[in-house]
CSV table of C-alpha atoms and ligand atoms in Angstrom, one decimal:
chain,number,residue,atom,x,y,z
A,1,UNK,CA,-0.1,0.2,-0.5
A,2,UNK,CA,2.8,2.0,-0.3
A,3,UNK,CA,2.6,5.9,-2.2
A,4,UNK,CA,6.1,7.4,-2.4
A,5,UNK,CA,5.5,11.4,-4.2
A,6,UNK,CA,8.2,12.4,-5.5
A,7,UNK,CA,8.3,16.0,-5.2
A,8,UNK,CA,10.3,18.9,-6.8
A,9,UNK,CA,11.4,21.0,-3.8
A,10,UNK,CA,13.1,24.1,-5.3
A,11,UNK,CA,12.2,25.7,-9.2
A,12,UNK,CA,12.4,22.1,-10.4
A,13,UNK,CA,14.5,20.7,-12.4
A,14,UNK,CA,15.5,19.0,-9.2
A,15,UNK,CA,16.8,15.9,-10.5
A,16,UNK,CA,13.2,14.2,-10.0
A,17,UNK,CA,13.8,12.2,-13.6
A,18,UNK,CA,16.6,10.6,-12.0
A,19,UNK,CA,15.0,9.6,-8.5
A,20,UNK,CA,11.9,8.3,-10.3
A,21,UNK,CA,13.7,5.9,-13.0
A,22,UNK,CA,15.5,4.4,-9.2
A,23,UNK,CA,12.5,4.3,-7.3
A,24,UNK,CA,10.5,2.7,-9.7
A,25,UNK,CA,12.7,-0.7,-10.7
A,26,UNK,CA,10.7,-1.5,-7.0
A,27,UNK,CA,7.8,-0.3,-8.1
A,28,UNK,CA,4.7,-1.3,-9.7
A,29,UNK,CA,3.1,1.9,-11.1
A,30,UNK,CA,4.2,5.1,-11.3
A,31,UNK,CA,1.9,7.9,-12.2
A,32,UNK,CA,2.5,11.7,-13.1
A,33,UNK,CA,0.3,14.3,-11.7
A,34,UNK,CA,1.1,18.0,-12.7
A,35,UNK,CA,2.6,20.4,-16.0
A,36,UNK,CA,2.7,19.2,-18.9
A,37,UNK,CA,5.6,18.9,-22.2
A,38,UNK,CA,7.0,22.3,-19.7
A,39,UNK,CA,8.8,19.7,-18.1
A,40,UNK,CA,11.8,17.8,-19.0
A,41,UNK,CA,13.2,14.7,-16.9
A,42,UNK,CA,16.7,13.6,-17.7
A,43,UNK,CA,17.0,9.9,-17.2
A,44,UNK,CA,20.1,8.0,-17.4
A,45,UNK,CA,20.1,4.3,-17.4
A,46,UNK,CA,21.1,1.2,-19.5
A,47,UNK,CA,19.2,2.0,-22.1
A,48,UNK,CA,19.9,5.5,-22.4
A,49,UNK,CA,20.1,9.1,-21.9
A,50,UNK,CA,16.6,10.1,-22.3
A,51,UNK,CA,14.8,13.3,-22.1
A,52,UNK,CA,10.9,12.4,-21.1
A,53,UNK,CA,8.5,15.5,-21.2
A,54,UNK,CA,5.4,13.5,-20.2
A,55,UNK,CA,5.9,10.2,-19.9
A,56,UNK,CA,6.1,9.4,-16.9
A,57,UNK,CA,9.9,8.2,-15.5
A,58,UNK,CA,9.3,4.7,-14.0
A,59,UNK,CA,9.0,3.8,-18.3
A,60,UNK,CA,12.0,1.8,-18.7
A,61,UNK,CA,11.2,-0.5,-15.6
A,62,UNK,CA,9.2,-3.2,-17.4
A,63,UNK,CA,6.4,-4.4,-14.9
A,64,UNK,CA,5.4,-0.5,-14.2
A,65,UNK,CA,2.1,0.4,-15.5
A,66,UNK,CA,2.9,3.9,-16.2
A,67,UNK,CA,0.0,6.5,-15.6
A,68,UNK,CA,-0.1,10.0,-16.8
A,69,UNK,CA,-2.7,11.8,-15.0
A,70,UNK,CA,-5.8,13.9,-14.8
A,71,UNK,CA,-3.5,17.1,-13.1
A,72,UNK,CA,-1.0,17.0,-16.8
A,73,UNK,CA,-1.8,18.7,-19.7
A,74,UNK,CA,-0.6,16.8,-22.9
A,75,UNK,CA,0.2,18.6,-26.2
A,76,UNK,CA,-0.4,15.3,-28.2
A,77,UNK,CA,1.7,15.6,-30.8
A,78,UNK,CA,5.4,15.5,-28.1
A,79,UNK,CA,3.5,12.4,-26.3
A,80,UNK,CA,3.1,11.0,-29.9
A,81,UNK,CA,6.8,12.0,-30.9
A,82,UNK,CA,8.1,10.6,-27.0
A,83,UNK,CA,5.9,7.7,-27.6
A,84,UNK,CA,7.9,6.6,-30.7
A,85,UNK,CA,11.2,7.4,-29.8
A,86,UNK,CA,11.1,5.1,-26.7
A,87,UNK,CA,10.1,2.3,-28.9
A,88,UNK,CA,13.1,3.2,-31.2
A,89,UNK,CA,14.9,2.9,-28.6
A,90,UNK,CA,14.0,-0.2,-27.8
A,91,UNK,CA,11.9,0.8,-24.3
A,92,UNK,CA,8.1,-1.1,-24.1
A,93,UNK,CA,5.1,1.3,-23.8
A,94,UNK,CA,2.6,-1.2,-23.3
A,95,UNK,CA,2.0,-0.2,-20.3
A,96,UNK,CA,1.8,3.0,-20.4
A,97,UNK,CA,-2.1,4.7,-19.7
A,98,UNK,CA,-3.5,8.1,-19.3
A,99,UNK,CA,-6.5,9.6,-18.1
A,100,UNK,CA,-9.2,10.0,-19.3
A,101,UNK,CA,-10.0,13.2,-17.9
A,102,UNK,CA,-6.1,15.1,-18.2
A,103,UNK,CA,-6.5,18.4,-20.1
A,104,UNK,CA,-5.5,19.3,-24.1
A,105,UNK,CA,-2.9,21.4,-25.5
A,106,UNK,CA,-4.2,22.6,-28.5
A,107,UNK,CA,-3.0,25.1,-31.2
A,108,UNK,CA,-4.4,27.6,-30.0
A,109,UNK,CA,-2.4,27.8,-26.6
A,110,UNK,CA,0.6,27.2,-27.9
A,111,UNK,CA,0.1,30.2,-29.5
A,112,UNK,CA,-1.7,32.1,-27.2
A,113,UNK,CA,1.6,31.3,-24.8
A,114,UNK,CA,4.1,33.4,-27.1
A,115,UNK,CA,1.6,35.8,-28.1
A,116,UNK,CA,0.7,37.3,-24.1
A,117,UNK,CA,4.8,36.2,-23.4
A,118,UNK,CA,5.9,38.9,-26.0
A,119,UNK,CA,2.7,41.2,-24.7
A,120,UNK,CA,4.4,41.3,-21.4
A,121,UNK,CA,7.6,43.0,-22.8
A,122,UNK,CA,9.5,44.0,-20.4
A,123,UNK,CA,7.3,41.9,-17.5
A,124,UNK,CA,7.6,38.8,-19.6
A,125,UNK,CA,7.5,35.7,-17.2
A,126,UNK,CA,9.7,33.6,-19.4
A,127,UNK,CA,7.4,30.5,-19.9
A,128,UNK,CA,8.2,27.4,-21.7
A,129,UNK,CA,5.8,28.4,-24.9
A,130,UNK,CA,4.5,25.3,-24.2
A,131,UNK,CA,0.8,26.3,-24.1
A,132,UNK,CA,0.7,24.8,-20.8
A,133,UNK,CA,-0.4,28.5,-18.9
A,134,UNK,CA,-3.8,28.7,-21.8
A,135,UNK,CA,-4.8,25.5,-22.0
A,136,UNK,CA,-4.6,24.9,-17.3
A,137,UNK,CA,-6.7,28.4,-18.2
A,138,UNK,CA,-8.8,27.3,-20.4
A,139,UNK,CA,-9.7,24.6,-17.8
A,140,UNK,CA,-10.6,26.7,-14.9
A,141,UNK,CA,-11.9,28.6,-17.8
A,142,UNK,CA,-14.3,25.0,-18.3
A,143,UNK,CA,-12.9,25.9,-22.0
A,144,UNK,CA,-10.7,22.8,-22.2
A,145,UNK,CA,-10.8,19.7,-23.9
A,146,UNK,CA,-9.9,16.5,-22.6
A,147,UNK,CA,-8.3,13.6,-24.0
A,148,UNK,CA,-11.8,11.2,-23.2
A,149,UNK,CA,-13.9,13.8,-25.6
A,150,UNK,CA,-11.1,12.6,-28.8
A,151,UNK,CA,-12.8,9.4,-28.6
A,152,UNK,CA,-16.2,10.9,-29.5
A,153,UNK,CA,-15.5,12.9,-33.3
A,154,UNK,CA,-18.6,14.1,-33.6
A,155,UNK,CA,-19.0,15.8,-30.1
A,156,UNK,CA,-15.2,17.1,-30.8
A,157,UNK,CA,-16.3,18.8,-33.4
A,158,UNK,CA,-19.0,20.9,-31.7
A,159,UNK,CA,-16.9,22.1,-28.6
A,160,UNK,CA,-14.1,22.6,-31.2
A,161,UNK,CA,-16.4,25.3,-33.3
A,162,UNK,CA,-17.7,26.8,-29.8
A,163,UNK,CA,-14.3,26.7,-28.6
A,164,UNK,CA,-12.4,28.0,-31.5
A,165,UNK,CA,-15.0,30.6,-32.4
A,166,UNK,CA,-14.1,32.2,-29.9
A,167,UNK,CA,-10.3,32.0,-29.8
A,168,UNK,CA,-9.7,33.5,-33.0
A,169,UNK,CA,-11.8,36.5,-31.5
A,170,UNK,CA,-8.8,36.9,-29.5
A,171,UNK,CA,-6.3,36.0,-32.2
A,172,UNK,CA,-7.3,37.8,-34.6
A,173,UNK,CA,-8.9,40.8,-33.0
A,174,UNK,CA,-6.7,41.1,-30.0
A,175,UNK,CA,-3.3,40.0,-31.1
A,176,UNK,CA,-3.7,40.5,-35.0
A,177,UNK,CA,-2.6,37.2,-36.1
A,178,UNK,CA,-3.8,35.2,-38.6
A,179,UNK,CA,-7.2,32.9,-37.2
A,180,UNK,CA,-7.0,28.9,-36.8
A,181,UNK,CA,-8.9,26.9,-39.0
A,182,UNK,CA,-11.9,24.0,-38.0
A,183,UNK,CA,-11.1,21.9,-40.4
A,184,UNK,CA,-7.3,21.6,-39.8
A,185,UNK,CA,-7.2,21.8,-36.1
A,186,UNK,CA,-10.3,18.5,-36.1
A,187,UNK,CA,-8.4,16.4,-38.4
A,188,UNK,CA,-5.0,16.7,-36.7
A,189,UNK,CA,-6.8,16.3,-33.5
A,190,UNK,CA,-8.7,13.3,-34.7
A,191,UNK,CA,-5.6,12.1,-36.1
A,192,UNK,CA,-4.0,12.1,-32.0
A,193,UNK,CA,-7.8,10.7,-30.8
A,194,UNK,CA,-7.1,7.1,-32.9
A,195,UNK,CA,-3.4,6.8,-32.3
A,196,UNK,CA,-4.0,7.5,-28.9
A,197,UNK,CA,-6.7,5.9,-27.7
A,198,UNK,CA,-5.3,2.4,-26.6
A,199,UNK,CA,-4.1,4.4,-24.1
A,200,UNK,CA,-7.0,6.1,-22.4
A,201,UNK,CA,-8.4,4.7,-19.3
A,202,UNK,CA,-10.1,5.9,-16.1
A,203,UNK,CA,-7.1,5.6,-14.4
A,204,UNK,CA,-8.1,6.5,-11.1
A,205,UNK,CA,-9.7,2.8,-11.0
A,206,UNK,CA,-6.6,1.6,-12.1
A,207,UNK,CA,-4.5,2.7,-9.3
A,208,UNK,CA,-7.0,2.0,-6.6
A,209,UNK,CA,-6.5,-1.5,-8.2
A,210,UNK,CA,-2.8,-1.1,-7.8
A,211,UNK,CA,-3.8,0.4,-3.8
A,212,UNK,CA,-5.6,-2.7,-2.7
A,213,UNK,CA,-2.8,-5.6,-4.3
A,214,UNK,CA,-0.1,-3.1,-1.6
A,215,UNK,CA,2.0,-2.4,-4.5
A,216,UNK,CA,4.6,0.1,-4.4
A,217,UNK,CA,3.1,3.2,-6.3
A,218,UNK,CA,5.1,6.4,-7.1
A,219,UNK,CA,4.4,10.0,-7.9
A,220,UNK,CA,5.8,11.8,-10.5
A,221,UNK,CA,5.7,15.8,-9.9
A,222,UNK,CA,7.0,18.5,-12.0
A,223,UNK,CA,8.6,21.9,-11.9
A,224,UNK,CA,8.4,22.0,-7.9
A,225,UNK,CA,7.6,24.0,-5.3
A,226,UNK,CA,8.7,27.8,-5.6
A,227,UNK,CA,6.6,27.5,-8.5
A,228,UNK,CA,3.4,26.6,-7.3
A,229,UNK,CA,1.1,29.2,-9.1
A,230,UNK,CA,-0.5,29.9,-4.3
A,231,UNK,CA,3.1,29.5,-2.6
A,232,UNK,CA,5.3,30.3,-5.7
A,233,UNK,CA,7.2,33.6,-6.5
A,234,UNK,CA,3.5,34.5,-8.2
A,235,UNK,CA,3.0,35.8,-10.8
A,236,UNK,CA,6.3,34.1,-12.1
A,237,UNK,CA,5.2,30.6,-11.7
A,238,UNK,CA,3.7,28.0,-13.3
A,239,UNK,CA,0.1,27.6,-13.8
A,240,UNK,CA,-0.5,23.4,-12.0
A,241,UNK,CA,0.4,22.9,-8.7
A,242,UNK,CA,3.8,20.5,-8.2
A,243,UNK,CA,3.0,20.7,-4.5
A,244,UNK,CA,2.3,17.0,-2.4
A,245,UNK,CA,-1.1,18.6,-2.3
A,246,UNK,CA,-1.2,18.8,-6.3
A,247,UNK,CA,-0.2,14.7,-6.3
A,248,UNK,CA,-3.5,14.2,-4.7
A,249,UNK,CA,-6.0,16.1,-7.2
A,250,UNK,CA,-3.6,15.3,-10.6
A,251,UNK,CA,-4.0,11.3,-9.7
A,252,UNK,CA,-7.0,11.2,-7.9
A,253,UNK,CA,-6.4,9.5,-4.7
A,254,UNK,CA,-6.6,10.6,-0.9
A,255,UNK,CA,-4.2,12.3,1.4
A,256,UNK,CA,-4.0,9.1,3.6
A,257,UNK,CA,-3.1,6.7,0.7
A,258,UNK,CA,-0.1,8.7,0.5
A,259,UNK,CA,3.2,7.3,2.9
A,260,UNK,CA,6.1,9.2,2.4
A,261,UNK,CA,6.9,12.8,0.5
A,262,UNK,CA,10.2,12.7,-0.8
A,263,UNK,CA,11.7,16.6,-1.5
A,264,UNK,CA,13.7,16.8,-4.4
A,265,UNK,CA,16.6,19.2,-3.2
A,266,UNK,CA,19.4,20.3,-5.3
A,267,UNK,CA,22.9,20.7,-3.8
A,268,UNK,CA,22.6,24.3,-5.2
A,269,UNK,CA,19.4,26.2,-6.3
A,270,UNK,CA,18.6,27.0,-10.1
A,271,UNK,CA,15.5,28.9,-11.4
A,272,UNK,CA,14.9,29.2,-15.3
A,273,UNK,CA,12.9,32.0,-16.4
A,274,UNK,CA,12.1,35.2,-14.4
A,275,UNK,CA,11.2,36.3,-10.9
A,276,UNK,CA,13.0,36.9,-7.6
A,277,UNK,CA,16.1,34.0,-6.4
A,278,UNK,CA,17.6,35.7,-3.9
A,279,UNK,CA,20.9,33.5,-3.7
A,280,UNK,CA,21.7,33.8,-7.4
A,281,UNK,CA,24.9,34.2,-8.1
A,282,UNK,CA,25.7,36.9,-11.1
A,283,UNK,CA,29.5,36.3,-10.6
A,284,UNK,CA,32.4,34.0,-11.6
A,285,UNK,CA,30.9,31.2,-9.1
A,286,UNK,CA,27.6,31.2,-10.8
A,287,UNK,CA,29.1,30.9,-14.2
A,288,UNK,CA,31.3,28.0,-12.9
A,289,UNK,CA,28.6,26.0,-11.6
A,290,UNK,CA,26.2,26.4,-14.6
A,291,UNK,CA,29.0,25.1,-16.7
A,292,UNK,CA,30.5,22.3,-14.4
A,293,UNK,CA,26.8,21.1,-14.8
A,294,UNK,CA,25.3,21.9,-17.6
A,295,UNK,CA,22.2,23.8,-16.4
A,296,UNK,CA,20.8,24.4,-19.1
A,297,UNK,CA,17.3,23.7,-19.8
A,298,UNK,CA,16.2,20.1,-21.0
A,299,UNK,CA,12.3,21.7,-22.5
A,300,UNK,CA,14.3,25.3,-24.1
A,301,UNK,CA,18.0,25.2,-23.5
A,302,UNK,CA,17.8,28.6,-21.4
A,303,UNK,CA,20.7,29.2,-19.4
A,304,UNK,CA,19.4,28.8,-15.8
A,305,UNK,CA,19.9,30.9,-13.1
A,306,UNK,CA,22.7,29.6,-10.3
A,307,UNK,CA,23.1,30.0,-6.5
A,308,UNK,CA,23.9,28.2,-3.0
A,309,UNK,CA,21.9,26.7,-1.4
A,310,UNK,CA,18.4,28.1,-0.1
A,311,UNK,CA,18.0,26.7,3.4
A,312,UNK,CA,14.8,29.6,4.2
A,313,UNK,CA,13.0,28.6,0.9
A,314,UNK,CA,13.8,24.9,1.6
A,315,UNK,CA,12.6,25.4,5.3
A,316,UNK,CA,9.6,26.2,3.5
A,317,UNK,CA,9.0,23.8,0.4
A,318,UNK,CA,9.3,21.4,3.7
A,319,UNK,CA,6.4,22.9,5.5
A,320,UNK,CA,4.0,23.4,3.2
A,321,UNK,CA,4.7,20.0,1.4
A,322,UNK,CA,5.3,17.4,4.7
A,323,UNK,CA,8.4,16.1,3.4
A,324,UNK,CA,9.2,12.6,5.6
A,325,UNK,CA,12.9,12.7,3.6
A,326,UNK,CA,15.5,14.4,1.5
A,327,UNK,CA,16.8,13.4,-1.7
A,328,UNK,CA,19.8,15.6,-2.4
A,329,UNK,CA,20.9,15.9,-5.9
A,330,UNK,CA,24.4,16.6,-8.0
A,331,UNK,CA,26.4,17.1,-4.9
A,332,UNK,CA,29.2,16.2,-7.2
A,333,UNK,CA,29.3,19.2,-8.3
A,334,UNK,CA,30.0,20.9,-5.2
A,335,UNK,CA,33.5,19.4,-5.5
A,336,UNK,CA,35.9,22.0,-7.0
A,337,UNK,CA,35.0,25.0,-4.8
A,338,UNK,CA,36.9,26.2,-2.0
A,339,UNK,CA,33.6,27.2,0.5
A,340,UNK,CA,30.2,26.2,0.0
A,341,UNK,CA,27.5,29.2,1.3
A,342,UNK,CA,24.1,28.0,2.7
A,343,UNK,CA,22.1,31.2,3.2
A,344,UNK,CA,20.0,30.4,6.8
A,345,UNK,CA,18.1,34.2,6.9
A,346,UNK,CA,17.9,37.0,4.6
A,347,UNK,CA,18.1,41.2,5.4
A,348,UNK,CA,15.2,42.9,4.5
A,349,UNK,CA,15.6,46.8,5.5
A,350,UNK,CA,18.1,45.8,8.0
A,351,UNK,CA,15.8,43.3,9.6
A,352,UNK,CA,16.4,39.7,9.8
A,353,UNK,CA,13.9,37.6,8.5
A,354,UNK,CA,13.9,33.7,8.5
A,355,UNK,CA,10.8,33.0,6.2
A,356,UNK,CA,10.6,33.2,1.9
A,357,UNK,CA,8.2,36.1,1.9
A,358,UNK,CA,4.9,35.4,0.1
A,359,UNK,CA,5.6,39.3,-2.0
A,360,UNK,CA,7.8,39.5,-5.1
A,361,UNK,CA,8.7,42.8,-3.9
A,362,UNK,CA,9.8,41.4,-0.7
A,363,UNK,CA,11.9,38.5,-2.0
A,364,UNK,CA,13.5,40.9,-4.7
A,365,UNK,CA,14.8,42.9,-1.8
A,366,UNK,CA,16.1,40.4,1.0
A,367,UNK,CA,20.1,40.2,1.0
A,368,UNK,CA,21.0,36.6,2.0
A,369,UNK,CA,22.7,36.1,5.3
A,370,UNK,CA,25.0,33.3,4.4
A,371,UNK,CA,26.8,30.7,6.2
A,372,UNK,CA,30.2,29.3,5.0
A,373,UNK,CA,31.5,25.6,4.8
A,374,UNK,CA,35.4,24.6,3.4
A,375,UNK,CA,34.5,22.5,0.4
A,376,UNK,CA,35.5,19.1,0.4
A,377,UNK,CA,37.6,19.5,-3.2
A,378,UNK,CA,37.6,16.1,-4.7
A,379,UNK,CA,35.7,13.8,-6.5
A,380,UNK,CA,32.5,12.2,-5.1
A,381,UNK,CA,30.9,10.5,-8.4
A,382,UNK,CA,32.9,7.1,-7.7
A,383,UNK,CA,31.1,7.4,-4.1
A,384,UNK,CA,28.5,4.3,-2.5
A,385,UNK,CA,28.8,4.7,0.9
A,386,UNK,CA,28.0,7.6,3.6
A,387,UNK,CA,30.8,7.1,5.4
A,388,UNK,CA,33.3,6.7,2.8
A,389,UNK,CA,31.9,10.5,1.9
A,390,UNK,CA,34.5,13.4,2.8
A,391,UNK,CA,34.0,15.1,6.4
A,392,UNK,CA,33.3,18.3,4.6
A,393,UNK,CA,31.0,16.9,2.5
A,394,UNK,CA,29.0,15.0,5.7
A,395,UNK,CA,29.1,18.1,8.0
A,396,UNK,CA,27.6,20.5,4.2
A,397,UNK,CA,25.1,17.5,4.5
A,398,UNK,CA,24.6,17.3,7.8
A,399,UNK,CA,24.2,20.9,7.3
A,400,UNK,CA,21.3,21.1,5.3
A,401,UNK,CA,19.3,18.5,7.6
A,402,UNK,CA,19.5,20.6,10.2
A,403,UNK,CA,18.6,23.8,8.6
A,404,UNK,CA,16.2,22.3,6.6
A,405,UNK,CA,14.8,20.0,9.3
A,406,UNK,CA,14.3,16.9,7.2
A,407,UNK,CA,16.5,13.9,7.6
A,408,UNK,CA,18.1,12.9,3.7
A,409,UNK,CA,17.3,9.9,2.1
A,410,UNK,CA,19.6,9.2,-1.1
A,411,UNK,CA,22.1,11.5,-2.2
A,412,UNK,CA,22.8,11.4,-6.0
A,413,UNK,CA,27.1,12.4,-6.7
A,414,UNK,CA,26.0,11.6,-11.0
A,415,UNK,CA,23.5,11.0,-13.3
A,416,UNK,CA,23.1,7.2,-13.7
A,417,UNK,CA,21.5,4.9,-11.6
A,418,UNK,CA,24.1,3.4,-9.6
A,419,UNK,CA,25.8,7.0,-8.6
A,420,UNK,CA,23.0,7.0,-5.8
A,421,UNK,CA,24.8,6.4,-2.2
A,422,UNK,CA,21.1,5.3,0.4
A,423,UNK,CA,21.8,7.1,3.3
A,424,UNK,CA,18.3,6.5,5.6
A,425,UNK,CA,15.7,3.8,4.1
A,426,UNK,CA,13.4,6.2,2.7
A,427,UNK,CA,10.2,3.7,3.6
B,1,IMP,P1,5.5,27.6,-17.9
B,1,IMP,O1,5.2,26.5,-17.0
B,1,IMP,O2,6.3,27.3,-19.5
B,1,IMP,O3,4.1,28.4,-17.7
B,1,IMP,O4,6.6,28.8,-17.7
B,1,IMP,C1,6.6,29.3,-16.0
B,1,IMP,C2,7.6,29.4,-15.1
B,1,IMP,O5,8.2,28.2,-14.5
B,1,IMP,C3,8.9,29.8,-16.1
B,1,IMP,O6,9.7,30.3,-15.1
B,1,IMP,C4,9.9,28.5,-16.1
B,1,IMP,O7,10.7,28.9,-17.0
B,1,IMP,C5,9.0,27.6,-15.3
B,1,IMP,N1,9.7,26.3,-15.0
B,1,IMP,C6,8.3,25.6,-15.9
B,1,IMP,N2,8.5,24.2,-16.2
B,1,IMP,C7,9.7,24.0,-15.5
B,1,IMP,C8,10.3,22.8,-15.2
B,1,IMP,O8,10.2,22.4,-15.8
B,1,IMP,N3,12.0,23.2,-14.8
B,1,IMP,C9,12.0,24.6,-14.6
B,1,IMP,N4,11.7,25.8,-14.6
B,1,IMP,C10,10.0,25.3,-15.2
């Protein structure tokens, strides 16, 4: 009956893909519960290196049923391409299923994501321009088209006609661009429907059956807590909840079914897109981390902003998710630095504060208060036992545990599955 939720604890890109791929070796089901193809989960395993945008990272374990939950917005073209690419590389996708309630990304969502960003000019959010925000906006506005709708072509035509009439007014009258053709969009989505029909299910029943069989189920989050539309740096956030609460909604299970909540933290911080990031390093150290860790967006290729570990933000993220344990990833990257800094509080207008403000104007003014620790200055990617880590690396981890008040379950020291140190049991 155990369910482990794997949750991004910072601004996304924490390495959730690796953690899910690794834990999936022992699981029977993995449910991706939020976001869309704005996510890019990198997995390196015996099949090779993969960048998954929609398909759960458990797809490589043959016993795992993979579900794209109702909380995900699906671009069918991206999903079909991902299935094809996996099949071409010898990965079986016959155990992949899609919730009939998952909303679809439509061509106008992608167009509007770009047009809205351009209209914001200097205040652009820095979205991935995949149409994810407009698709979630339509879900809330009751203007969405869901995966299950593809199965009834007649009803789909009526639904699409109504919505496209409205969207074309926005496209032509507000943004002055060409309208989309109803027939073209319709025939394209009918084709997608034919291709995806075998995958579409009422997935909450499958989830319940797995839970009743007491199988290990993983909930795979996308993005990170600080991009949550409620608790993140609004409006510089994503549009669906990456929190464990989003896991309940986006997979279709109650909170009491979740046994463990694993927060995935990078050993430092990164952020891609706009918005406050108090520990950002706009200097040589930031550049060094970026180049060593190849911190460039998986989906967009944009350089990620790099900075020191922010324990104030991490404590906040732990509180709103109730993490029972932490996975610390990319610890190996810090191995060349002579000293390491951890942000333990913020200076705001001469006062010290220890909380992550809900106001971006306040966060922009916060100056990090750092604690300095000596670096271990040694490679650690070959190490598999916690005790074998250099003393200074263990000191760094112990300090993170203390500051975040969360035990470290596992440490990642490289991209491969085996480059993992299990410190304390997750379950
Ligand atoms: P959107 O989700 O494409 O609307 O983008 C909104 C914000 O979330 C932007 O700052 C993006 O860079 C960020 N974002 C979205 N998905 C990811 C992700 O998977 N990793 C990191 N940042 C992301």
